[in-house]
Amino acid sequence: MAMRDRLQDLFVDDDFVDWFPAYGRRGVSPARLTLVSVLQYAENRTDRQAARAVACRIDWKYALRMELTEPGFDHSVLSEFRDRLAECDRADRLLAVLVDRLARAGLVRARGR
């Protein structure tokens, strides 16, 4: 909850525009998938467990800015997202975005931990 309250727009879909096709059915928000991946790592969850947490846990829904009635998504979406993340320098770009936003929020400093 503190993460959402302090970092309202930690990740936004515009950060990931070139990662997804411009046409076709709209999928799960890439910003949401990124945050799910962070929560998944923080809680040491499998893809299935993380997808279930998205569907059922109020704290995850709050952090992800989801309505309580939103159903979530299939666990396979997370591995597909990681495949996209592994392409080119996307992981480095994502880390740079994260560090920049944390610094602007005053949560990290230059040469800090």
mmCIF file of N, CA, C and O in Angstrom:
data_model
loop_
_atom_site.group_PDB
_atom_site.id
_atom_site.type_symbol
_atom_site.label_atom_id
_atom_site.label_comp_id
_atom_site.label_asym_id
_atom_site.label_seq_id
_atom_site.Cartn_x
_atom_site.Cartn_y
_atom_site.Cartn_z
ATOM 1 N N MET A 1 0.824 -1.183 0.000
ATOM 2 C CA MET A 1 0.000 0.000 0.000
ATOM 3 C C MET A 1 0.871 1.251 0.000
ATOM 4 O O MET A 1 0.563 2.206 -0.700
ATOM 5 N N ALA A 2 1.952 1.219 0.763
ATOM 6 C CA ALA A 2 2.833 2.379 0.813
ATOM 7 C C ALA A 2 3.458 2.632 -0.550
ATOM 8 O O ALA A 2 3.646 3.776 -0.950
ATOM 9 N N MET A 3 3.767 1.547 -1.273
ATOM 10 C CA MET A 3 4.360 1.698 -2.600
ATOM 11 C C MET A 3 3.406 2.448 -3.523
ATOM 12 O O MET A 3 3.809 3.384 -4.205
ATOM 13 N N ARG A 4 2.148 2.052 -3.542
ATOM 14 C CA ARG A 4 1.184 2.726 -4.414
ATOM 15 C C ARG A 4 0.975 4.166 -3.986
ATOM 16 O O ARG A 4 0.919 5.075 -4.813
ATOM 17 N N ASP A 5 0.882 4.389 -2.691
ATOM 18 C CA ASP A 5 0.634 5.741 -2.196
ATOM 19 C C ASP A 5 1.796 6.681 -2.501
ATOM 20 O O ASP A 5 1.592 7.845 -2.818
ATOM 21 N N ARG A 6 3.007 6.173 -2.426
ATOM 22 C CA ARG A 6 4.180 7.024 -2.623
ATOM 23 C C ARG A 6 4.620 7.075 -4.075
ATOM 24 O O ARG A 6 5.164 8.073 -4.525
ATOM 25 N N LEU A 7 4.406 6.004 -4.808
ATOM 26 C CA LEU A 7 4.869 5.914 -6.199
ATOM 27 C C LEU A 7 3.681 5.667 -7.121
ATOM 28 O O LEU A 7 3.567 4.621 -7.741
ATOM 29 N N GLN A 8 2.827 6.623 -7.230
ATOM 30 C CA GLN A 8 1.575 6.437 -7.951
ATOM 31 C C GLN A 8 1.763 5.977 -9.387
ATOM 32 O O GLN A 8 1.024 5.143 -9.866
ATOM 33 N N ASP A 9 2.735 6.493 -10.080
ATOM 34 C CA ASP A 9 2.951 6.112 -11.472
ATOM 35 C C ASP A 9 4.355 5.542 -11.645
ATOM 36 O O ASP A 9 5.124 5.994 -12.487
ATOM 37 N N LEU A 10 4.672 4.522 -10.873
ATOM 38 C CA LEU A 10 5.991 3.912 -10.953
ATOM 39 C C LEU A 10 6.267 3.422 -12.367
ATOM 40 O O LEU A 10 7.305 3.699 -12.947
ATOM 41 N N PHE A 11 5.308 2.721 -12.941
ATOM 42 C CA PHE A 11 5.393 2.281 -14.330
ATOM 43 C C PHE A 11 4.119 2.706 -15.039
ATOM 44 O O PHE A 11 3.040 2.609 -14.482
ATOM 45 N N VAL A 12 4.262 3.183 -16.268
ATOM 46 C CA VAL A 12 3.109 3.548 -17.090
ATOM 47 C C VAL A 12 3.249 2.857 -18.441
ATOM 48 O O VAL A 12 4.362 2.563 -18.882
ATOM 49 N N ASP A 13 2.138 2.603 -19.095
ATOM 50 C CA ASP A 13 2.165 1.877 -20.364
ATOM 51 C C ASP A 13 3.027 2.558 -21.424
ATOM 52 O O ASP A 13 3.613 1.893 -22.268
ATOM 53 N N ASP A 14 3.133 3.873 -21.373
ATOM 54 C CA ASP A 14 3.958 4.586 -22.357
ATOM 55 C C ASP A 14 5.433 4.178 -22.282
ATOM 56 O O ASP A 14 6.168 4.325 -23.253
ATOM 57 N N ASP A 15 5.856 3.644 -21.131
ATOM 58 C CA ASP A 15 7.235 3.166 -21.002
ATOM 59 C C ASP A 15 7.499 1.939 -21.871
ATOM 60 O O ASP A 15 8.642 1.597 -22.123
ATOM 61 N N PHE A 16 6.434 1.269 -22.308
ATOM 62 C CA PHE A 16 6.561 -0.014 -22.983
ATOM 63 C C PHE A 16 5.937 -0.040 -24.376
ATOM 64 O O PHE A 16 5.679 -1.107 -24.918
ATOM 65 N N VAL A 17 5.691 1.106 -24.950
ATOM 66 C CA VAL A 17 4.979 1.198 -26.224
ATOM 67 C C VAL A 17 5.593 0.316 -27.310
ATOM 68 O O VAL A 17 4.894 -0.386 -28.026
ATOM 69 N N ASP A 18 6.907 0.337 -27.431
ATOM 70 C CA ASP A 18 7.549 -0.411 -28.514
ATOM 71 C C ASP A 18 7.741 -1.893 -28.200
ATOM 72 O O ASP A 18 8.303 -2.635 -28.992
ATOM 73 N N TRP A 19 7.259 -2.355 -27.080
ATOM 74 C CA TRP A 19 7.390 -3.770 -26.715
ATOM 75 C C TRP A 19 6.245 -4.618 -27.248
ATOM 76 O O TRP A 19 6.334 -5.836 -27.250
ATOM 77 N N PHE A 20 5.169 -3.988 -27.658
ATOM 78 C CA PHE A 20 3.968 -4.720 -28.034
ATOM 79 C C PHE A 20 3.519 -4.318 -29.423
ATOM 80 O O PHE A 20 3.749 -3.186 -29.849
ATOM 81 N N PRO A 21 2.861 -5.240 -30.128
ATOM 82 C CA PRO A 21 2.366 -4.898 -31.465
ATOM 83 C C PRO A 21 1.341 -3.766 -31.406
ATOM 84 O O PRO A 21 0.604 -3.633 -30.433
ATOM 85 N N ALA A 22 1.316 -2.970 -32.439
ATOM 86 C CA ALA A 22 0.386 -1.846 -32.490
ATOM 87 C C ALA A 22 -1.041 -2.294 -32.799
ATOM 88 O O ALA A 22 -1.991 -1.594 -32.493
ATOM 89 N N TYR A 23 -1.179 -3.469 -33.410
ATOM 90 C CA TYR A 23 -2.500 -3.954 -33.810
ATOM 91 C C TYR A 23 -2.828 -5.243 -33.087
ATOM 92 O O TYR A 23 -1.955 -5.916 -32.554
ATOM 93 N N GLY A 24 -4.092 -5.587 -33.089
ATOM 94 C CA GLY A 24 -4.525 -6.827 -32.465
ATOM 95 C C GLY A 24 -5.271 -6.555 -31.178
ATOM 96 O O GLY A 24 -5.504 -5.414 -30.782
ATOM 97 N N ARG A 25 -5.626 -7.634 -30.530
ATOM 98 C CA ARG A 25 -6.391 -7.547 -29.301
ATOM 99 C C ARG A 25 -5.542 -6.930 -28.188
ATOM 100 O O ARG A 25 -4.382 -7.266 -28.023
ATOM 101 N N ARG A 26 -6.143 -6.046 -27.441
ATOM 102 C CA ARG A 26 -5.438 -5.414 -26.330
ATOM 103 C C ARG A 26 -5.238 -6.444 -25.218
ATOM 104 O O ARG A 26 -6.148 -7.151 -24.832
ATOM 105 N N GLY A 27 -4.032 -6.517 -24.716
ATOM 106 C CA GLY A 27 -3.706 -7.467 -23.664
ATOM 107 C C GLY A 27 -3.645 -6.797 -22.301
ATOM 108 O O GLY A 27 -4.154 -5.695 -22.101
ATOM 109 N N VAL A 28 -2.987 -7.464 -21.389
ATOM 110 C CA VAL A 28 -2.810 -6.933 -20.046
ATOM 111 C C VAL A 28 -1.831 -5.768 -20.106
ATOM 112 O O VAL A 28 -0.847 -5.796 -20.841
ATOM 113 N N SER A 29 -2.090 -4.760 -19.344
ATOM 114 C CA SER A 29 -1.241 -3.566 -19.306
ATOM 115 C C SER A 29 0.199 -3.950 -18.997
ATOM 116 O O SER A 29 0.472 -4.620 -18.000
ATOM 117 N N PRO A 30 1.152 -3.529 -19.842
ATOM 118 C CA PRO A 30 2.555 -3.846 -19.557
ATOM 119 C C PRO A 30 3.052 -3.205 -18.266
ATOM 120 O O PRO A 30 3.888 -3.775 -17.567
ATOM 121 N N ALA A 31 2.548 -2.049 -17.920
ATOM 122 C CA ALA A 31 2.923 -1.426 -16.647
ATOM 123 C C ALA A 31 2.454 -2.302 -15.489
ATOM 124 O O ALA A 31 3.173 -2.499 -14.511
ATOM 125 N N ARG A 32 1.261 -2.846 -15.615
ATOM 126 C CA ARG A 32 0.725 -3.733 -14.580
ATOM 127 C C ARG A 32 1.554 -5.012 -14.506
ATOM 128 O O ARG A 32 1.877 -5.491 -13.413
ATOM 129 N N LEU A 33 1.911 -5.568 -15.645
ATOM 130 C CA LEU A 33 2.724 -6.786 -15.650
ATOM 131 C C LEU A 33 4.089 -6.553 -15.009
ATOM 132 O O LEU A 33 4.619 -7.430 -14.321
ATOM 133 N N THR A 34 4.641 -5.380 -15.225
ATOM 134 C CA THR A 34 5.930 -5.059 -14.610
ATOM 135 C C THR A 34 5.799 -5.023 -13.099
ATOM 136 O O THR A 34 6.616 -5.600 -12.377
ATOM 137 N N LEU A 35 4.776 -4.375 -12.616
ATOM 138 C CA LEU A 35 4.576 -4.295 -11.179
ATOM 139 C C LEU A 35 4.250 -5.668 -10.590
ATOM 140 O O LEU A 35 4.722 -6.008 -9.502
ATOM 141 N N VAL A 36 3.478 -6.471 -11.307
ATOM 142 C CA VAL A 36 3.214 -7.838 -10.854
ATOM 143 C C VAL A 36 4.527 -8.604 -10.747
ATOM 144 O O VAL A 36 4.755 -9.338 -9.778
ATOM 145 N N SER A 37 5.420 -8.419 -11.714
ATOM 146 C CA SER A 37 6.715 -9.102 -11.682
ATOM 147 C C SER A 37 7.534 -8.688 -10.464
ATOM 148 O O SER A 37 8.210 -9.514 -9.848
ATOM 149 N N VAL A 38 7.473 -7.412 -10.110
ATOM 150 C CA VAL A 38 8.184 -6.927 -8.919
ATOM 151 C C VAL A 38 7.588 -7.563 -7.661
ATOM 152 O O VAL A 38 8.319 -8.056 -6.788
ATOM 153 N N LEU A 39 6.265 -7.559 -7.554
ATOM 154 C CA LEU A 39 5.607 -8.173 -6.399
ATOM 155 C C LEU A 39 5.887 -9.673 -6.345
ATOM 156 O O LEU A 39 6.112 -10.238 -5.264
ATOM 157 N N GLN A 40 5.872 -10.313 -7.505
ATOM 158 C CA GLN A 40 6.145 -11.742 -7.589
ATOM 159 C C GLN A 40 7.540 -12.055 -7.052
ATOM 160 O O GLN A 40 7.724 -12.976 -6.266
ATOM 161 N N TYR A 41 8.507 -11.257 -7.463
ATOM 162 C CA TYR A 41 9.873 -11.454 -6.994
ATOM 163 C C TYR A 41 9.976 -11.193 -5.486
ATOM 164 O O TYR A 41 10.600 -11.958 -4.754
ATOM 165 N N ALA A 42 9.352 -10.117 -5.031
ATOM 166 C CA ALA A 42 9.433 -9.742 -3.622
ATOM 167 C C ALA A 42 8.850 -10.819 -2.709
ATOM 168 O O ALA A 42 9.340 -11.026 -1.596
ATOM 169 N N GLU A 43 7.831 -11.521 -3.192
ATOM 170 C CA GLU A 43 7.181 -12.554 -2.383
ATOM 171 C C GLU A 43 7.583 -13.967 -2.791
ATOM 172 O O GLU A 43 7.019 -14.931 -2.286
ATOM 173 N N ASN A 44 8.543 -14.088 -3.702
ATOM 174 C CA ASN A 44 9.044 -15.389 -4.151
ATOM 175 C C ASN A 44 7.894 -16.303 -4.601
ATOM 176 O O ASN A 44 7.751 -17.423 -4.119
ATOM 177 N N ARG A 45 7.084 -15.805 -5.512
ATOM 178 C CA ARG A 45 5.917 -16.530 -6.020
ATOM 179 C C ARG A 45 6.194 -17.123 -7.390
ATOM 180 O O ARG A 45 6.933 -16.544 -8.191
ATOM 181 N N THR A 46 5.563 -18.252 -7.681
ATOM 182 C CA THR A 46 5.586 -18.802 -9.032
ATOM 183 C C THR A 46 4.645 -17.973 -9.891
ATOM 184 O O THR A 46 3.873 -17.157 -9.379
ATOM 185 N N ASP A 47 4.668 -18.212 -11.197
ATOM 186 C CA ASP A 47 3.740 -17.498 -12.083
ATOM 187 C C ASP A 47 2.292 -17.788 -11.704
ATOM 188 O O ASP A 47 1.460 -16.882 -11.673
ATOM 189 N N ARG A 48 1.996 -19.032 -11.433
ATOM 190 C CA ARG A 48 0.618 -19.390 -11.050
ATOM 191 C C ARG A 48 0.207 -18.695 -9.757
ATOM 192 O O ARG A 48 -0.899 -18.169 -9.634
ATOM 193 N N GLN A 49 1.102 -18.695 -8.769
ATOM 194 C CA GLN A 49 0.793 -18.047 -7.497
ATOM 195 C C GLN A 49 0.619 -16.545 -7.665
ATOM 196 O O GLN A 49 -0.264 -15.948 -7.049
ATOM 197 N N ALA A 50 1.453 -15.927 -8.493
ATOM 198 C CA ALA A 50 1.342 -14.487 -8.724
ATOM 199 C C ALA A 50 0.036 -14.149 -9.435
ATOM 200 O O ALA A 50 -0.652 -13.192 -9.066
ATOM 201 N N ALA A 51 -0.321 -14.929 -10.446
ATOM 202 C CA ALA A 51 -1.577 -14.685 -11.162
ATOM 203 C C ALA A 51 -2.769 -14.864 -10.223
ATOM 204 O O ALA A 51 -3.741 -14.099 -10.282
ATOM 205 N N ARG A 52 -2.670 -15.832 -9.346
ATOM 206 C CA ARG A 52 -3.754 -16.053 -8.377
ATOM 207 C C ARG A 52 -3.831 -14.880 -7.388
ATOM 208 O O ARG A 52 -4.916 -14.440 -7.018
ATOM 209 N N ALA A 53 -2.673 -14.362 -6.974
ATOM 210 C CA ALA A 53 -2.656 -13.215 -6.061
ATOM 211 C C ALA A 53 -3.292 -11.996 -6.716
ATOM 212 O O ALA A 53 -4.026 -11.248 -6.067
ATOM 213 N N VAL A 54 -3.027 -11.806 -8.006
ATOM 214 C CA VAL A 54 -3.640 -10.690 -8.743
ATOM 215 C C VAL A 54 -5.157 -10.830 -8.719
ATOM 216 O O VAL A 54 -5.885 -9.854 -8.557
ATOM 217 N N ALA A 55 -5.634 -12.050 -8.862
ATOM 218 C CA ALA A 55 -7.079 -12.282 -8.918
ATOM 219 C C ALA A 55 -7.747 -12.211 -7.551
ATOM 220 O O ALA A 55 -8.920 -11.841 -7.465
ATOM 221 N N CYS A 56 -7.005 -12.529 -6.481
ATOM 222 C CA CYS A 56 -7.661 -12.728 -5.187
ATOM 223 C C CYS A 56 -7.232 -11.819 -4.042
ATOM 224 O O CYS A 56 -8.000 -11.616 -3.112
ATOM 225 N N ARG A 57 -6.034 -11.285 -4.088
ATOM 226 C CA ARG A 57 -5.536 -10.552 -2.924
ATOM 227 C C ARG A 57 -5.835 -9.057 -3.030
ATOM 228 O O ARG A 57 -5.491 -8.407 -4.016
ATOM 229 N N ILE A 58 -6.439 -8.541 -2.001
ATOM 230 C CA ILE A 58 -6.818 -7.134 -1.986
ATOM 231 C C ILE A 58 -5.587 -6.237 -2.003
ATOM 232 O O ILE A 58 -5.583 -5.201 -2.674
ATOM 233 N N ASP A 59 -4.530 -6.611 -1.287
ATOM 234 C CA ASP A 59 -3.338 -5.763 -1.256
ATOM 235 C C ASP A 59 -2.685 -5.673 -2.632
ATOM 236 O O ASP A 59 -2.230 -4.610 -3.040
ATOM 237 N N TRP A 60 -2.659 -6.777 -3.385
ATOM 238 C CA TRP A 60 -2.107 -6.737 -4.739
ATOM 239 C C TRP A 60 -2.995 -5.891 -5.641
ATOM 240 O O TRP A 60 -2.516 -5.105 -6.439
ATOM 241 N N LYS A 61 -4.311 -6.071 -5.530
ATOM 242 C CA LYS A 61 -5.227 -5.280 -6.364
ATOM 243 C C LYS A 61 -5.057 -3.787 -6.077
ATOM 244 O O LYS A 61 -5.069 -2.975 -6.990
ATOM 245 N N TYR A 62 -4.890 -3.433 -4.832
ATOM 246 C CA TYR A 62 -4.681 -2.028 -4.467
ATOM 247 C C TYR A 62 -3.387 -1.505 -5.091
ATOM 248 O O TYR A 62 -3.364 -0.443 -5.705
ATOM 249 N N ALA A 63 -2.315 -2.255 -4.931
ATOM 250 C CA ALA A 63 -1.019 -1.841 -5.480
ATOM 251 C C ALA A 63 -1.073 -1.707 -6.999
ATOM 252 O O ALA A 63 -0.419 -0.845 -7.578
ATOM 253 N N LEU A 64 -1.869 -2.555 -7.643
ATOM 254 C CA LEU A 64 -1.977 -2.565 -9.099
ATOM 255 C C LEU A 64 -3.075 -1.649 -9.624
ATOM 256 O O LEU A 64 -3.326 -1.603 -10.828
ATOM 257 N N ARG A 65 -3.736 -0.927 -8.738
ATOM 258 C CA ARG A 65 -4.826 -0.022 -9.116
ATOM 259 C C ARG A 65 -5.945 -0.762 -9.866
ATOM 260 O O ARG A 65 -6.448 -0.299 -10.887
ATOM 261 N N MET A 66 -6.320 -1.916 -9.341
ATOM 262 C CA MET A 66 -7.366 -2.725 -9.954
ATOM 263 C C MET A 66 -8.662 -2.591 -9.165
ATOM 264 O O MET A 66 -8.636 -2.394 -7.949
ATOM 265 N N GLU A 67 -9.753 -2.726 -9.872
ATOM 266 C CA GLU A 67 -11.045 -2.827 -9.205
ATOM 267 C C GLU A 67 -11.119 -4.203 -8.541
ATOM 268 O O GLU A 67 -10.531 -5.177 -9.034
ATOM 269 N N LEU A 68 -11.849 -4.296 -7.448
ATOM 270 C CA LEU A 68 -11.961 -5.577 -6.745
ATOM 271 C C LEU A 68 -12.609 -6.655 -7.604
ATOM 272 O O LEU A 68 -12.355 -7.841 -7.416
ATOM 273 N N THR A 69 -13.408 -6.253 -8.564
ATOM 274 C CA THR A 69 -14.110 -7.223 -9.403
ATOM 275 C C THR A 69 -13.302 -7.675 -10.615
ATOM 276 O O THR A 69 -13.731 -8.581 -11.328
ATOM 277 N N GLU A 70 -12.147 -7.046 -10.872
ATOM 278 C CA GLU A 70 -11.336 -7.454 -12.021
ATOM 279 C C GLU A 70 -10.818 -8.873 -11.792
ATOM 280 O O GLU A 70 -10.326 -9.195 -10.714
ATOM 281 N N PRO A 71 -10.897 -9.717 -12.835
ATOM 282 C CA PRO A 71 -10.582 -11.124 -12.646
ATOM 283 C C PRO A 71 -9.102 -11.494 -12.667
ATOM 284 O O PRO A 71 -8.724 -12.560 -12.233
ATOM 285 N N GLY A 72 -8.246 -10.647 -13.169
ATOM 286 C CA GLY A 72 -6.838 -11.020 -13.296
ATOM 287 C C GLY A 72 -6.544 -11.571 -14.680
ATOM 288 O O GLY A 72 -7.208 -11.216 -15.646
ATOM 289 N N PHE A 73 -5.558 -12.467 -14.789
ATOM 290 C CA PHE A 73 -5.146 -12.992 -16.084
ATOM 291 C C PHE A 73 -4.532 -14.373 -15.901
ATOM 292 O O PHE A 73 -4.253 -14.807 -14.778
ATOM 293 N N ASP A 74 -4.310 -15.053 -17.012
ATOM 294 C CA ASP A 74 -3.705 -16.383 -16.991
ATOM 295 C C ASP A 74 -2.219 -16.258 -16.648
ATOM 296 O O ASP A 74 -1.543 -15.318 -17.072
ATOM 297 N N HIS A 75 -1.711 -17.226 -15.918
ATOM 298 C CA HIS A 75 -0.311 -17.192 -15.483
ATOM 299 C C HIS A 75 0.684 -17.179 -16.637
ATOM 300 O O HIS A 75 1.806 -16.668 -16.505
ATOM 301 N N SER A 76 0.309 -17.700 -17.790
ATOM 302 C CA SER A 76 1.227 -17.754 -18.937
ATOM 303 C C SER A 76 1.603 -16.357 -19.440
ATOM 304 O O SER A 76 2.646 -16.183 -20.076
ATOM 305 N N VAL A 77 0.792 -15.369 -19.133
ATOM 306 C CA VAL A 77 1.066 -14.001 -19.549
ATOM 307 C C VAL A 77 2.389 -13.511 -18.942
ATOM 308 O O VAL A 77 3.137 -12.775 -19.578
ATOM 309 N N LEU A 78 2.690 -13.951 -17.735
ATOM 310 C CA LEU A 78 3.923 -13.509 -17.067
ATOM 311 C C LEU A 78 5.171 -14.030 -17.771
ATOM 312 O O LEU A 78 6.142 -13.294 -17.948
ATOM 313 N N SER A 79 5.166 -15.281 -18.193
ATOM 314 C CA SER A 79 6.348 -15.803 -18.898
ATOM 315 C C SER A 79 6.492 -15.148 -20.269
ATOM 316 O O SER A 79 7.616 -14.869 -20.717
ATOM 317 N N GLU A 80 5.382 -14.866 -20.934
ATOM 318 C CA GLU A 80 5.441 -14.160 -22.218
ATOM 319 C C GLU A 80 6.009 -12.757 -22.023
ATOM 320 O O GLU A 80 6.803 -12.282 -22.842
ATOM 321 N N PHE A 81 5.629 -12.107 -20.931
ATOM 322 C CA PHE A 81 6.153 -10.776 -20.650
ATOM 323 C C PHE A 81 7.659 -10.841 -20.384
ATOM 324 O O PHE A 81 8.422 -10.015 -20.876
ATOM 325 N N ARG A 82 8.092 -11.847 -19.631
ATOM 326 C CA ARG A 82 9.531 -11.993 -19.374
ATOM 327 C C ARG A 82 10.300 -12.266 -20.652
ATOM 328 O O ARG A 82 11.435 -11.805 -20.817
ATOM 329 N N ASP A 83 9.697 -13.003 -21.594
ATOM 330 C CA ASP A 83 10.350 -13.225 -22.893
ATOM 331 C C ASP A 83 10.573 -11.893 -23.605
ATOM 332 O O ASP A 83 11.628 -11.664 -24.193
ATOM 333 N N ARG A 84 9.578 -11.011 -23.569
ATOM 334 C CA ARG A 84 9.733 -9.686 -24.179
ATOM 335 C C ARG A 84 10.800 -8.868 -23.451
ATOM 336 O O ARG A 84 11.577 -8.156 -24.054
ATOM 337 N N LEU A 85 10.815 -9.002 -22.141
ATOM 338 C CA LEU A 85 11.785 -8.273 -21.334
ATOM 339 C C LEU A 85 13.219 -8.700 -21.650
ATOM 340 O O LEU A 85 14.138 -7.892 -21.603
ATOM 341 N N ALA A 86 13.404 -9.952 -22.020
ATOM 342 C CA ALA A 86 14.746 -10.485 -22.299
ATOM 343 C C ALA A 86 15.299 -10.017 -23.645
ATOM 344 O O ALA A 86 16.492 -10.161 -23.902
ATOM 345 N N GLU A 87 14.460 -9.461 -24.493
ATOM 346 C CA GLU A 87 14.903 -9.010 -25.809
ATOM 347 C C GLU A 87 15.670 -7.697 -25.712
ATOM 348 O O GLU A 87 15.337 -6.825 -24.912
ATOM 349 N N CYS A 88 16.695 -7.584 -26.547
ATOM 350 C CA CYS A 88 17.486 -6.339 -26.682
ATOM 351 C C CYS A 88 17.953 -5.847 -25.319
ATOM 352 O O CYS A 88 18.427 -6.603 -24.516
ATOM 353 N N ASP A 89 17.789 -4.580 -25.068
ATOM 354 C CA ASP A 89 18.232 -3.991 -23.805
ATOM 355 C C ASP A 89 17.042 -3.597 -22.932
ATOM 356 O O ASP A 89 17.132 -2.684 -22.122
ATOM 357 N N ARG A 90 15.943 -4.301 -23.078
ATOM 358 C CA ARG A 90 14.719 -3.908 -22.383
ATOM 359 C C ARG A 90 14.847 -3.979 -20.866
ATOM 360 O O ARG A 90 14.335 -3.109 -20.167
ATOM 361 N N ALA A 91 15.507 -4.985 -20.346
ATOM 362 C CA ALA A 91 15.665 -5.091 -18.893
ATOM 363 C C ALA A 91 16.462 -3.902 -18.358
ATOM 364 O O ALA A 91 16.127 -3.336 -17.311
ATOM 365 N N ASP A 92 17.498 -3.507 -19.080
ATOM 366 C CA ASP A 92 18.286 -2.343 -18.664
ATOM 367 C C ASP A 92 17.459 -1.066 -18.717
ATOM 368 O O ASP A 92 17.548 -0.213 -17.826
ATOM 369 N N ARG A 93 16.647 -0.925 -19.772
ATOM 370 C CA ARG A 93 15.779 0.252 -19.883
ATOM 371 C C ARG A 93 14.775 0.294 -18.740
ATOM 372 O O ARG A 93 14.510 1.348 -18.166
ATOM 373 N N LEU A 94 14.218 -0.876 -18.406
ATOM 374 C CA LEU A 94 13.254 -0.956 -17.321
ATOM 375 C C LEU A 94 13.906 -0.564 -15.995
ATOM 376 O O LEU A 94 13.338 0.206 -15.213
ATOM 377 N N LEU A 95 15.113 -1.061 -15.756
ATOM 378 C CA LEU A 95 15.824 -0.713 -14.528
ATOM 379 C C LEU A 95 16.110 0.785 -14.475
ATOM 380 O O LEU A 95 15.972 1.415 -13.427
ATOM 381 N N ALA A 96 16.481 1.372 -15.596
ATOM 382 C CA ALA A 96 16.758 2.811 -15.640
ATOM 383 C C ALA A 96 15.498 3.612 -15.308
ATOM 384 O O ALA A 96 15.564 4.601 -14.552
ATOM 385 N N VAL A 97 14.361 3.198 -15.847
ATOM 386 C CA VAL A 97 13.090 3.869 -15.539
ATOM 387 C C VAL A 97 12.796 3.748 -14.052
ATOM 388 O O VAL A 97 12.424 4.732 -13.390
ATOM 389 N N LEU A 98 12.973 2.561 -13.502
ATOM 390 C CA LEU A 98 12.694 2.323 -12.091
ATOM 391 C C LEU A 98 13.580 3.193 -11.200
ATOM 392 O O LEU A 98 13.093 3.877 -10.303
ATOM 393 N N VAL A 99 14.870 3.198 -11.453
ATOM 394 C CA VAL A 99 15.794 3.983 -10.635
ATOM 395 C C VAL A 99 15.484 5.470 -10.741
ATOM 396 O O VAL A 99 15.486 6.191 -9.732
ATOM 397 N N ASP A 100 15.190 5.948 -11.949
ATOM 398 C CA ASP A 100 14.855 7.355 -12.137
ATOM 399 C C ASP A 100 13.628 7.742 -11.322
ATOM 400 O O ASP A 100 13.619 8.775 -10.639
ATOM 401 N N ARG A 101 12.606 6.931 -11.368
ATOM 402 C CA ARG A 101 11.366 7.269 -10.653
ATOM 403 C C ARG A 101 11.550 7.153 -9.142
ATOM 404 O O ARG A 101 10.987 7.941 -8.388
ATOM 405 N N LEU A 102 12.329 6.177 -8.686
ATOM 406 C CA LEU A 102 12.615 6.065 -7.259
ATOM 407 C C LEU A 102 13.422 7.267 -6.776
ATOM 408 O O LEU A 102 13.191 7.788 -5.682
ATOM 409 N N ALA A 103 14.357 7.725 -7.601
ATOM 410 C CA ALA A 103 15.165 8.897 -7.241
ATOM 411 C C ALA A 103 14.289 10.146 -7.159
ATOM 412 O O ALA A 103 14.425 10.944 -6.219
ATOM 413 N N ARG A 104 13.387 10.312 -8.129
ATOM 414 C CA ARG A 104 12.493 11.479 -8.099
ATOM 415 C C ARG A 104 11.584 11.464 -6.881
ATOM 416 O O ARG A 104 11.195 12.512 -6.383
ATOM 417 N N ALA A 105 11.253 10.252 -6.403
ATOM 418 C CA ALA A 105 10.405 10.134 -5.216
ATOM 419 C C ALA A 105 11.210 10.277 -3.926
ATOM 420 O O ALA A 105 10.649 10.261 -2.836
ATOM 421 N N GLY A 106 12.536 10.413 -4.059
ATOM 422 C CA GLY A 106 13.383 10.577 -2.890
ATOM 423 C C GLY A 106 13.694 9.285 -2.164
ATOM 424 O O GLY A 106 14.121 9.299 -1.009
ATOM 425 N N LEU A 107 13.502 8.147 -2.831
ATOM 426 C CA LEU A 107 13.726 6.859 -2.187
ATOM 427 C C LEU A 107 15.122 6.297 -2.419
ATOM 428 O O LEU A 107 15.536 5.381 -1.700
ATOM 429 N N VAL A 108 15.846 6.814 -3.403
ATOM 430 C CA VAL A 108 17.238 6.438 -3.608
ATOM 431 C C VAL A 108 18.025 7.695 -3.934
ATOM 432 O O VAL A 108 17.471 8.674 -4.435
ATOM 433 N N ARG A 109 19.312 7.650 -3.638
ATOM 434 C CA ARG A 109 20.188 8.773 -3.910
ATOM 435 C C ARG A 109 21.374 8.300 -4.730
ATOM 436 O O ARG A 109 21.673 7.099 -4.769
ATOM 437 N N ALA A 110 22.073 9.220 -5.336
ATOM 438 C CA ALA A 110 23.280 8.883 -6.089
ATOM 439 C C ALA A 110 24.268 8.210 -5.143
ATOM 440 O O ALA A 110 24.461 8.650 -4.006
ATOM 441 N N ARG A 111 24.841 7.147 -5.603
ATOM 442 C CA ARG A 111 25.811 6.360 -4.832
ATOM 443 C C ARG A 111 25.228 5.806 -3.551
ATOM 444 O O ARG A 111 25.930 5.430 -2.629
ATOM 445 N N GLY A 112 23.909 5.761 -3.461
ATOM 446 C CA GLY A 112 23.254 5.218 -2.267
ATOM 447 C C GLY A 112 22.900 3.765 -2.456
ATOM 448 O O GLY A 112 23.226 3.144 -3.465
ATOM 449 N N ARG A 113 22.229 3.218 -1.490
ATOM 450 C CA ARG A 113 21.804 1.815 -1.565
ATOM 451 C C ARG A 113 20.305 1.754 -1.599
ATOM 452 O O ARG A 113 19.633 2.519 -0.999
#
